[in-house]
Amino acid sequence: GPGDAAGELGTVPSGLAGGRLGATLAMLAAGKREDVYGIIAIAVVPSGKALVREARALQMQLGLAPAPAGRDHPEDLHEAVGFALSAETRTALSQIDLLKLPRPPAPSVLLIDRDDLAANDKLAAALRSLGATVEQRRVSGYVEMVLDPHRAVVPRPTVEAATPFAPARPALTAGMPGGPRPPHTVTDA
């Protein structure tokens, strides 16, 4: 499921970064750990339902060709912009709501928002209410970054916004601000 990445990080204090769905999954994974000092969330979508709708709409808008004929495809498998999403995956994604996290995913979060869409102010407020330190930056370059690979452009404003984040985070040591959080119980619902 979407939270399974939590076990793959190891035990060294970590910072996580991700874009769109990757940012959403990084927040979910970090929320199940004690050793993530910060998250860089690039163009994060707090609602899994919105992610699924967006993928479906983009698939239709691009007019991508259907799967090749003559191949057996499970009926519940839908393509979303090159990704095969089963009914189980779509359901799991649709249940994600970062505005309802029970605890902050990390002591520090950098939200790098697209400059062509509304800022993630509700998510920033929700994370702050849970005790996280949240920085927000609105930068250009997201659309150019996700163009076809031969036309994509390195998102320099995103890189420049993200680069100083990790070195500025305090080490996760007991007794220090931003240090390890108290233990919690994780349940798989």
JSON list of C-alpha atoms in Angstrom, two decimals:
[
{"chain": "A", "resi": 1, "resn": "GLY", "atom": "CA", "xyz": [0.00, 0.00, 0.00]},
{"chain": "A", "resi": 2, "resn": "PRO", "atom": "CA", "xyz": [0.99, 3.67, -0.06]},
{"chain": "A", "resi": 3, "resn": "GLY", "atom": "CA", "xyz": [2.52, 3.52, 3.44]},
{"chain": "A", "resi": 4, "resn": "ASP", "atom": "CA", "xyz": [4.81, 0.54, 2.75]},
{"chain": "A", "resi": 5, "resn": "ALA", "atom": "CA", "xyz": [7.80, 2.76, 1.90]},
{"chain": "A", "resi": 6, "resn": "ALA", "atom": "CA", "xyz": [8.27, 3.44, 5.63]},
{"chain": "A", "resi": 7, "resn": "GLY", "atom": "CA", "xyz": [10.15, 0.18, 6.12]},
{"chain": "A", "resi": 8, "resn": "GLU", "atom": "CA", "xyz": [12.55, 0.79, 3.22]},
{"chain": "A", "resi": 9, "resn": "LEU", "atom": "CA", "xyz": [14.36, 3.84, 4.63]},
{"chain": "A", "resi": 10, "resn": "GLY", "atom": "CA", "xyz": [16.80, 2.13, 7.02]},
{"chain": "A", "resi": 11, "resn": "THR", "atom": "CA", "xyz": [17.67, 3.52, 10.45]},
{"chain": "A", "resi": 12, "resn": "VAL", "atom": "CA", "xyz": [19.94, 6.51, 9.74]},
{"chain": "A", "resi": 13, "resn": "PRO", "atom": "CA", "xyz": [18.31, 9.93, 10.27]},
{"chain": "A", "resi": 14, "resn": "SER", "atom": "CA", "xyz": [16.93, 10.89, 6.90]},
{"chain": "A", "resi": 15, "resn": "GLY", "atom": "CA", "xyz": [15.51, 13.71, 4.90]},
{"chain": "A", "resi": 16, "resn": "LEU", "atom": "CA", "xyz": [12.98, 12.86, 2.22]},
{"chain": "A", "resi": 17, "resn": "ALA", "atom": "CA", "xyz": [12.09, 14.65, -0.98]},
{"chain": "A", "resi": 18, "resn": "GLY", "atom": "CA", "xyz": [9.48, 13.93, -3.58]},
{"chain": "A", "resi": 19, "resn": "GLY", "atom": "CA", "xyz": [7.35, 15.46, -6.25]},
{"chain": "A", "resi": 20, "resn": "ARG", "atom": "CA", "xyz": [3.57, 15.15, -6.62]},
{"chain": "A", "resi": 21, "resn": "LEU", "atom": "CA", "xyz": [2.63, 11.60, -5.58]},
{"chain": "A", "resi": 22, "resn": "GLY", "atom": "CA", "xyz": [6.21, 11.02, -4.39]},
{"chain": "A", "resi": 23, "resn": "ALA", "atom": "CA", "xyz": [5.85, 13.93, -1.96]},
{"chain": "A", "resi": 24, "resn": "THR", "atom": "CA", "xyz": [2.52, 12.58, -0.72]},
{"chain": "A", "resi": 25, "resn": "LEU", "atom": "CA", "xyz": [4.00, 9.13, -0.15]},
{"chain": "A", "resi": 26, "resn": "ALA", "atom": "CA", "xyz": [7.10, 10.61, 1.53]},
{"chain": "A", "resi": 27, "resn": "MET", "atom": "CA", "xyz": [4.85, 12.34, 4.07]},
{"chain": "A", "resi": 28, "resn": "LEU", "atom": "CA", "xyz": [2.95, 9.13, 4.76]},
{"chain": "A", "resi": 29, "resn": "ALA", "atom": "CA", "xyz": [6.15, 7.09, 5.14]},
{"chain": "A", "resi": 30, "resn": "ALA", "atom": "CA", "xyz": [7.80, 9.69, 7.37]},
{"chain": "A", "resi": 31, "resn": "GLY", "atom": "CA", "xyz": [4.76, 9.82, 9.64]},
{"chain": "A", "resi": 32, "resn": "LYS", "atom": "CA", "xyz": [5.42, 6.20, 10.60]},
{"chain": "A", "resi": 33, "resn": "ARG", "atom": "CA", "xyz": [9.05, 6.82, 11.55]},
{"chain": "A", "resi": 34, "resn": "GLU", "atom": "CA", "xyz": [11.02, 8.63, 14.22]},
{"chain": "A", "resi": 35, "resn": "ASP", "atom": "CA", "xyz": [14.18, 9.37, 12.23]},
{"chain": "A", "resi": 36, "resn": "VAL", "atom": "CA", "xyz": [13.04, 11.68, 9.42]},
{"chain": "A", "resi": 37, "resn": "TYR", "atom": "CA", "xyz": [14.30, 15.18, 10.15]},
{"chain": "A", "resi": 38, "resn": "GLY", "atom": "CA", "xyz": [12.69, 16.92, 7.20]},
{"chain": "A", "resi": 39, "resn": "ILE", "atom": "CA", "xyz": [10.68, 16.60, 4.02]},
{"chain": "A", "resi": 40, "resn": "ILE", "atom": "CA", "xyz": [10.89, 18.55, 0.79]},
{"chain": "A", "resi": 41, "resn": "ALA", "atom": "CA", "xyz": [7.49, 18.26, -0.88]},
{"chain": "A", "resi": 42, "resn": "ILE", "atom": "CA", "xyz": [7.48, 19.49, -4.48]},
{"chain": "A", "resi": 43, "resn": "ALA", "atom": "CA", "xyz": [4.03, 20.25, -5.92]},
{"chain": "A", "resi": 44, "resn": "VAL", "atom": "CA", "xyz": [2.45, 17.92, -3.36]},
{"chain": "A", "resi": 45, "resn": "VAL", "atom": "CA", "xyz": [-1.22, 17.02, -3.74]},
{"chain": "A", "resi": 46, "resn": "PRO", "atom": "CA", "xyz": [-2.70, 16.53, -0.24]},
{"chain": "A", "resi": 47, "resn": "SER", "atom": "CA", "xyz": [-5.72, 14.58, -1.48]},
{"chain": "A", "resi": 48, "resn": "GLY", "atom": "CA", "xyz": [-5.37, 11.13, -2.99]},
{"chain": "A", "resi": 49, "resn": "LYS", "atom": "CA", "xyz": [-8.80, 11.51, -4.59]},
{"chain": "A", "resi": 50, "resn": "ALA", "atom": "CA", "xyz": [-7.51, 14.59, -6.40]},
{"chain": "A", "resi": 51, "resn": "LEU", "atom": "CA", "xyz": [-4.44, 12.66, -7.60]},
{"chain": "A", "resi": 52, "resn": "VAL", "atom": "CA", "xyz": [-6.59, 9.88, -9.06]},
{"chain": "A", "resi": 53, "resn": "ARG", "atom": "CA", "xyz": [-8.95, 12.38, -10.72]},
{"chain": "A", "resi": 54, "resn": "GLU", "atom": "CA", "xyz": [-6.02, 14.37, -12.10]},
{"chain": "A", "resi": 55, "resn": "ALA", "atom": "CA", "xyz": [-4.40, 11.26, -13.60]},
{"chain": "A", "resi": 56, "resn": "ARG", "atom": "CA", "xyz": [-7.68, 10.18, -15.21]},
{"chain": "A", "resi": 57, "resn": "ALA", "atom": "CA", "xyz": [-8.28, 13.66, -16.64]},
{"chain": "A", "resi": 58, "resn": "LEU", "atom": "CA", "xyz": [-4.74, 13.94, -17.97]},
{"chain": "A", "resi": 59, "resn": "GLN", "atom": "CA", "xyz": [-5.04, 10.51, -19.59]},
{"chain": "A", "resi": 60, "resn": "MET", "atom": "CA", "xyz": [-8.20, 11.65, -21.42]},
{"chain": "A", "resi": 61, "resn": "GLN", "atom": "CA", "xyz": [-6.83, 15.10, -22.27]},
{"chain": "A", "resi": 62, "resn": "LEU", "atom": "CA", "xyz": [-3.68, 13.67, -23.84]},
{"chain": "A", "resi": 63, "resn": "GLY", "atom": "CA", "xyz": [-5.75, 11.25, -25.93]},
{"chain": "A", "resi": 64, "resn": "LEU", "atom": "CA", "xyz": [-3.26, 8.47, -25.34]},
{"chain": "A", "resi": 65, "resn": "ALA", "atom": "CA", "xyz": [-3.75, 5.28, -27.34]},
{"chain": "A", "resi": 66, "resn": "PRO", "atom": "CA", "xyz": [-5.48, 2.40, -25.58]},
{"chain": "A", "resi": 67, "resn": "ALA", "atom": "CA", "xyz": [-3.56, -0.71, -24.56]},
{"chain": "A", "resi": 68, "resn": "PRO", "atom": "CA", "xyz": [-2.60, -2.96, -27.50]},
{"chain": "A", "resi": 69, "resn": "ALA", "atom": "CA", "xyz": [-5.31, -5.38, -28.62]},
{"chain": "A", "resi": 70, "resn": "GLY", "atom": "CA", "xyz": [-4.89, -9.08, -28.09]},
{"chain": "A", "resi": 71, "resn": "ARG", "atom": "CA", "xyz": [-3.36, -8.83, -24.64]},
{"chain": "A", "resi": 72, "resn": "ASP", "atom": "CA", "xyz": [-5.10, -9.98, -21.51]},
{"chain": "A", "resi": 73, "resn": "HIS", "atom": "CA", "xyz": [-5.56, -7.10, -19.09]},
{"chain": "A", "resi": 74, "resn": "PRO", "atom": "CA", "xyz": [-7.39, -7.45, -15.79]},
{"chain": "A", "resi": 75, "resn": "GLU", "atom": "CA", "xyz": [-10.72, -5.64, -16.00]},
{"chain": "A", "resi": 76, "resn": "ASP", "atom": "CA", "xyz": [-9.98, -3.58, -12.89]},
{"chain": "A", "resi": 77, "resn": "LEU", "atom": "CA", "xyz": [-6.67, -2.29, -14.33]},
{"chain": "A", "resi": 78, "resn": "HIS", "atom": "CA", "xyz": [-6.82, 1.27, -15.63]},
{"chain": "A", "resi": 79, "resn": "GLU", "atom": "CA", "xyz": [-3.98, 3.12, -17.28]},
{"chain": "A", "resi": 80, "resn": "ALA", "atom": "CA", "xyz": [-3.22, 6.56, -15.93]},
{"chain": "A", "resi": 81, "resn": "VAL", "atom": "CA", "xyz": [-0.59, 8.40, -17.96]},
{"chain": "A", "resi": 82, "resn": "GLY", "atom": "CA", "xyz": [1.60, 5.34, -18.38]},
{"chain": "A", "resi": 83, "resn": "PHE", "atom": "CA", "xyz": [0.93, 3.80, -14.98]},
{"chain": "A", "resi": 84, "resn": "ALA", "atom": "CA", "xyz": [-1.26, 0.76, -14.48]},
{"chain": "A", "resi": 85, "resn": "LEU", "atom": "CA", "xyz": [-3.56, 1.34, -11.51]},
{"chain": "A", "resi": 86, "resn": "SER", "atom": "CA", "xyz": [-5.55, -1.55, -10.12]},
{"chain": "A", "resi": 87, "resn": "ALA", "atom": "CA", "xyz": [-8.85, -0.98, -8.34]},
{"chain": "A", "resi": 88, "resn": "GLU", "atom": "CA", "xyz": [-7.05, -1.72, -5.05]},
{"chain": "A", "resi": 89, "resn": "THR", "atom": "CA", "xyz": [-4.40, 0.93, -5.78]},
{"chain": "A", "resi": 90, "resn": "ARG", "atom": "CA", "xyz": [-6.99, 3.51, -6.83]},
{"chain": "A", "resi": 91, "resn": "THR", "atom": "CA", "xyz": [-8.92, 2.84, -3.60]},
{"chain": "A", "resi": 92, "resn": "ALA", "atom": "CA", "xyz": [-5.78, 3.10, -1.46]},
{"chain": "A", "resi": 93, "resn": "LEU", "atom": "CA", "xyz": [-4.75, 6.36, -3.15]},
{"chain": "A", "resi": 94, "resn": "SER", "atom": "CA", "xyz": [-8.26, 7.79, -2.79]},
{"chain": "A", "resi": 95, "resn": "GLN", "atom": "CA", "xyz": [-8.10, 7.32, 0.99]},
{"chain": "A", "resi": 96, "resn": "ILE", "atom": "CA", "xyz": [-5.07, 9.59, 1.39]},
{"chain": "A", "resi": 97, "resn": "ASP", "atom": "CA", "xyz": [-5.77, 12.96, 2.99]},
{"chain": "A", "resi": 98, "resn": "LEU", "atom": "CA", "xyz": [-2.71, 14.81, 4.26]},
{"chain": "A", "resi": 99, "resn": "LEU", "atom": "CA", "xyz": [-4.95, 17.43, 5.88]},
{"chain": "A", "resi": 100, "resn": "LYS", "atom": "CA", "xyz": [-5.99, 14.77, 8.40]},
{"chain": "A", "resi": 101, "resn": "LEU", "atom": "CA", "xyz": [-2.59, 13.48, 9.47]},
{"chain": "A", "resi": 102, "resn": "PRO", "atom": "CA", "xyz": [-2.56, 12.53, 13.17]},
{"chain": "A", "resi": 103, "resn": "ARG", "atom": "CA", "xyz": [0.98, 13.86, 13.69]},
{"chain": "A", "resi": 104, "resn": "PRO", "atom": "CA", "xyz": [3.56, 15.82, 11.71]},
{"chain": "A", "resi": 105, "resn": "PRO", "atom": "CA", "xyz": [5.47, 13.71, 9.19]},
{"chain": "A", "resi": 106, "resn": "ALA", "atom": "CA", "xyz": [8.73, 15.41, 10.22]},
{"chain": "A", "resi": 107, "resn": "PRO", "atom": "CA", "xyz": [9.84, 18.30, 12.43]},
{"chain": "A", "resi": 108, "resn": "SER", "atom": "CA", "xyz": [10.53, 20.42, 9.32]},
{"chain": "A", "resi": 109, "resn": "VAL", "atom": "CA", "xyz": [8.71, 20.52, 6.00]},
{"chain": "A", "resi": 110, "resn": "LEU", "atom": "CA", "xyz": [9.52, 22.57, 2.91]},
{"chain": "A", "resi": 111, "resn": "LEU", "atom": "CA", "xyz": [6.54, 22.92, 0.59]},
{"chain": "A", "resi": 112, "resn": "ILE", "atom": "CA", "xyz": [7.68, 23.93, -2.88]},
{"chain": "A", "resi": 113, "resn": "ASP", "atom": "CA", "xyz": [4.49, 24.95, -4.66]},
{"chain": "A", "resi": 114, "resn": "ARG", "atom": "CA", "xyz": [3.94, 25.52, -8.35]},
{"chain": "A", "resi": 115, "resn": "ASP", "atom": "CA", "xyz": [3.62, 29.19, -9.27]},
{"chain": "A", "resi": 116, "resn": "ASP", "atom": "CA", "xyz": [0.83, 28.41, -11.75]},
{"chain": "A", "resi": 117, "resn": "LEU", "atom": "CA", "xyz": [-1.52, 26.88, -9.14]},
{"chain": "A", "resi": 118, "resn": "ALA", "atom": "CA", "xyz": [-2.82, 27.94, -5.74]},
{"chain": "A", "resi": 119, "resn": "ALA", "atom": "CA", "xyz": [-0.37, 27.51, -2.88]},
{"chain": "A", "resi": 120, "resn": "ASN", "atom": "CA", "xyz": [-0.80, 24.65, -0.41]},
{"chain": "A", "resi": 121, "resn": "ASP", "atom": "CA", "xyz": [-1.78, 27.00, 2.41]},
{"chain": "A", "resi": 122, "resn": "LYS", "atom": "CA", "xyz": [-4.28, 24.55, 3.98]},
{"chain": "A", "resi": 123, "resn": "LEU", "atom": "CA", "xyz": [-1.65, 21.82, 4.13]},
{"chain": "A", "resi": 124, "resn": "ALA", "atom": "CA", "xyz": [0.89, 24.25, 5.58]},
{"chain": "A", "resi": 125, "resn": "ALA", "atom": "CA", "xyz": [-1.60, 25.31, 8.27]},
{"chain": "A", "resi": 126, "resn": "ALA", "atom": "CA", "xyz": [-2.49, 21.69, 9.08]},
{"chain": "A", "resi": 127, "resn": "LEU", "atom": "CA", "xyz": [1.18, 20.74, 9.45]},
{"chain": "A", "resi": 128, "resn": "ARG", "atom": "CA", "xyz": [1.89, 23.79, 11.62]},
{"chain": "A", "resi": 129, "resn": "SER", "atom": "CA", "xyz": [-1.07, 22.92, 13.86]},
{"chain": "A", "resi": 130, "resn": "LEU", "atom": "CA", "xyz": [0.58, 19.52, 14.42]},
{"chain": "A", "resi": 131, "resn": "GLY", "atom": "CA", "xyz": [3.83, 21.20, 15.50]},
{"chain": "A", "resi": 132, "resn": "ALA", "atom": "CA", "xyz": [5.92, 21.07, 12.32]},
{"chain": "A", "resi": 133, "resn": "THR", "atom": "CA", "xyz": [8.01, 23.99, 11.16]},
{"chain": "A", "resi": 134, "resn": "VAL", "atom": "CA", "xyz": [6.82, 24.70, 7.62]},
{"chain": "A", "resi": 135, "resn": "GLU", "atom": "CA", "xyz": [8.49, 26.80, 4.96]},
{"chain": "A", "resi": 136, "resn": "GLN", "atom": "CA", "xyz": [6.68, 27.55, 1.71]},
{"chain": "A", "resi": 137, "resn": "ARG", "atom": "CA", "xyz": [8.13, 28.62, -1.61]},
{"chain": "A", "resi": 138, "resn": "ARG", "atom": "CA", "xyz": [6.27, 29.22, -4.88]},
{"chain": "A", "resi": 139, "resn": "VAL", "atom": "CA", "xyz": [8.55, 28.69, -7.84]},
{"chain": "A", "resi": 140, "resn": "SER", "atom": "CA", "xyz": [8.33, 28.39, -11.59]},
{"chain": "A", "resi": 141, "resn": "GLY", "atom": "CA", "xyz": [9.52, 25.52, -13.71]},
{"chain": "A", "resi": 142, "resn": "TYR", "atom": "CA", "xyz": [7.26, 22.61, -12.76]},
{"chain": "A", "resi": 143, "resn": "VAL", "atom": "CA", "xyz": [5.49, 22.37, -16.10]},
{"chain": "A", "resi": 144, "resn": "GLU", "atom": "CA", "xyz": [8.77, 22.52, -18.02]},
{"chain": "A", "resi": 145, "resn": "MET", "atom": "CA", "xyz": [10.22, 19.80, -15.77]},
{"chain": "A", "resi": 146, "resn": "VAL", "atom": "CA", "xyz": [7.48, 17.27, -16.61]},
{"chain": "A", "resi": 147, "resn": "LEU", "atom": "CA", "xyz": [7.44, 17.70, -20.38]},
{"chain": "A", "resi": 148, "resn": "ASP", "atom": "CA", "xyz": [8.34, 14.77, -22.61]},
{"chain": "A", "resi": 149, "resn": "PRO", "atom": "CA", "xyz": [11.89, 13.67, -21.71]},
{"chain": "A", "resi": 150, "resn": "HIS", "atom": "CA", "xyz": [13.49, 15.18, -24.82]},
{"chain": "A", "resi": 151, "resn": "ARG", "atom": "CA", "xyz": [11.90, 18.58, -24.02]},
{"chain": "A", "resi": 152, "resn": "ALA", "atom": "CA", "xyz": [12.09, 18.61, -20.19]},
{"chain": "A", "resi": 153, "resn": "VAL", "atom": "CA", "xyz": [14.04, 21.41, -18.53]},
{"chain": "A", "resi": 154, "resn": "VAL", "atom": "CA", "xyz": [15.90, 21.14, -15.21]},
{"chain": "A", "resi": 155, "resn": "PRO", "atom": "CA", "xyz": [13.76, 23.12, -12.70]},
{"chain": "A", "resi": 156, "resn": "ARG", "atom": "CA", "xyz": [16.50, 25.44, -11.45]},
{"chain": "A", "resi": 157, "resn": "PRO", "atom": "CA", "xyz": [14.15, 27.49, -9.20]},
{"chain": "A", "resi": 158, "resn": "THR", "atom": "CA", "xyz": [13.05, 24.26, -7.46]},
{"chain": "A", "resi": 159, "resn": "VAL", "atom": "CA", "xyz": [16.65, 23.11, -7.03]},
{"chain": "A", "resi": 160, "resn": "GLU", "atom": "CA", "xyz": [17.63, 26.53, -5.66]},
{"chain": "A", "resi": 161, "resn": "ALA", "atom": "CA", "xyz": [14.71, 26.47, -3.20]},
{"chain": "A", "resi": 162, "resn": "ALA", "atom": "CA", "xyz": [15.45, 22.92, -2.02]},
{"chain": "A", "resi": 163, "resn": "THR", "atom": "CA", "xyz": [19.26, 22.96, -1.82]},
{"chain": "A", "resi": 164, "resn": "PRO", "atom": "CA", "xyz": [19.69, 24.89, 1.46]},
{"chain": "A", "resi": 165, "resn": "PHE", "atom": "CA", "xyz": [16.93, 22.94, 3.28]},
{"chain": "A", "resi": 166, "resn": "ALA", "atom": "CA", "xyz": [18.73, 19.76, 4.42]},
{"chain": "A", "resi": 167, "resn": "PRO", "atom": "CA", "xyz": [21.99, 21.34, 5.65]},
{"chain": "A", "resi": 168, "resn": "ALA", "atom": "CA", "xyz": [19.98, 23.82, 7.74]},
{"chain": "A", "resi": 169, "resn": "ARG", "atom": "CA", "xyz": [18.15, 21.07, 9.70]},
{"chain": "A", "resi": 170, "resn": "PRO", "atom": "CA", "xyz": [19.44, 20.21, 13.17]},
{"chain": "A", "resi": 171, "resn": "ALA", "atom": "CA", "xyz": [20.75, 16.73, 13.84]},
{"chain": "A", "resi": 172, "resn": "LEU", "atom": "CA", "xyz": [18.24, 14.33, 15.35]},
{"chain": "A", "resi": 173, "resn": "THR", "atom": "CA", "xyz": [19.72, 13.81, 18.78]},
{"chain": "A", "resi": 174, "resn": "ALA", "atom": "CA", "xyz": [17.95, 13.46, 22.10]},
{"chain": "A", "resi": 175, "resn": "GLY", "atom": "CA", "xyz": [17.27, 16.72, 23.87]},
{"chain": "A", "resi": 176, "resn": "MET", "atom": "CA", "xyz": [17.80, 18.96, 20.85]},
{"chain": "A", "resi": 177, "resn": "PRO", "atom": "CA", "xyz": [15.06, 21.00, 19.18]},
{"chain": "A", "resi": 178, "resn": "GLY", "atom": "CA", "xyz": [13.74, 19.04, 16.26]},
{"chain": "A", "resi": 179, "resn": "GLY", "atom": "CA", "xyz": [15.08, 15.85, 17.83]},
{"chain": "A", "resi": 180, "resn": "PRO", "atom": "CA", "xyz": [13.42, 12.47, 17.92]},
{"chain": "A", "resi": 181, "resn": "ARG", "atom": "CA", "xyz": [9.72, 12.51, 18.47]},
{"chain": "A", "resi": 182, "resn": "PRO", "atom": "CA", "xyz": [8.06, 10.46, 21.19]},
{"chain": "A", "resi": 183, "resn": "PRO", "atom": "CA", "xyz": [7.23, 6.88, 20.26]},
{"chain": "A", "resi": 184, "resn": "HIS", "atom": "CA", "xyz": [3.86, 6.27, 18.70]},
{"chain": "A", "resi": 185, "resn": "THR", "atom": "CA", "xyz": [1.84, 3.30, 17.66]},
{"chain": "A", "resi": 186, "resn": "VAL", "atom": "CA", "xyz": [1.34, 2.67, 13.97]},
{"chain": "A", "resi": 187, "resn": "THR", "atom": "CA", "xyz": [-1.67, 0.68, 12.93]},
{"chain": "A", "resi": 188, "resn": "ASP", "atom": "CA", "xyz": [-2.45, -0.40, 9.42]},
{"chain": "A", "resi": 189, "resn": "ALA", "atom": "CA", "xyz": [-6.05, 0.46, 8.76]}
]
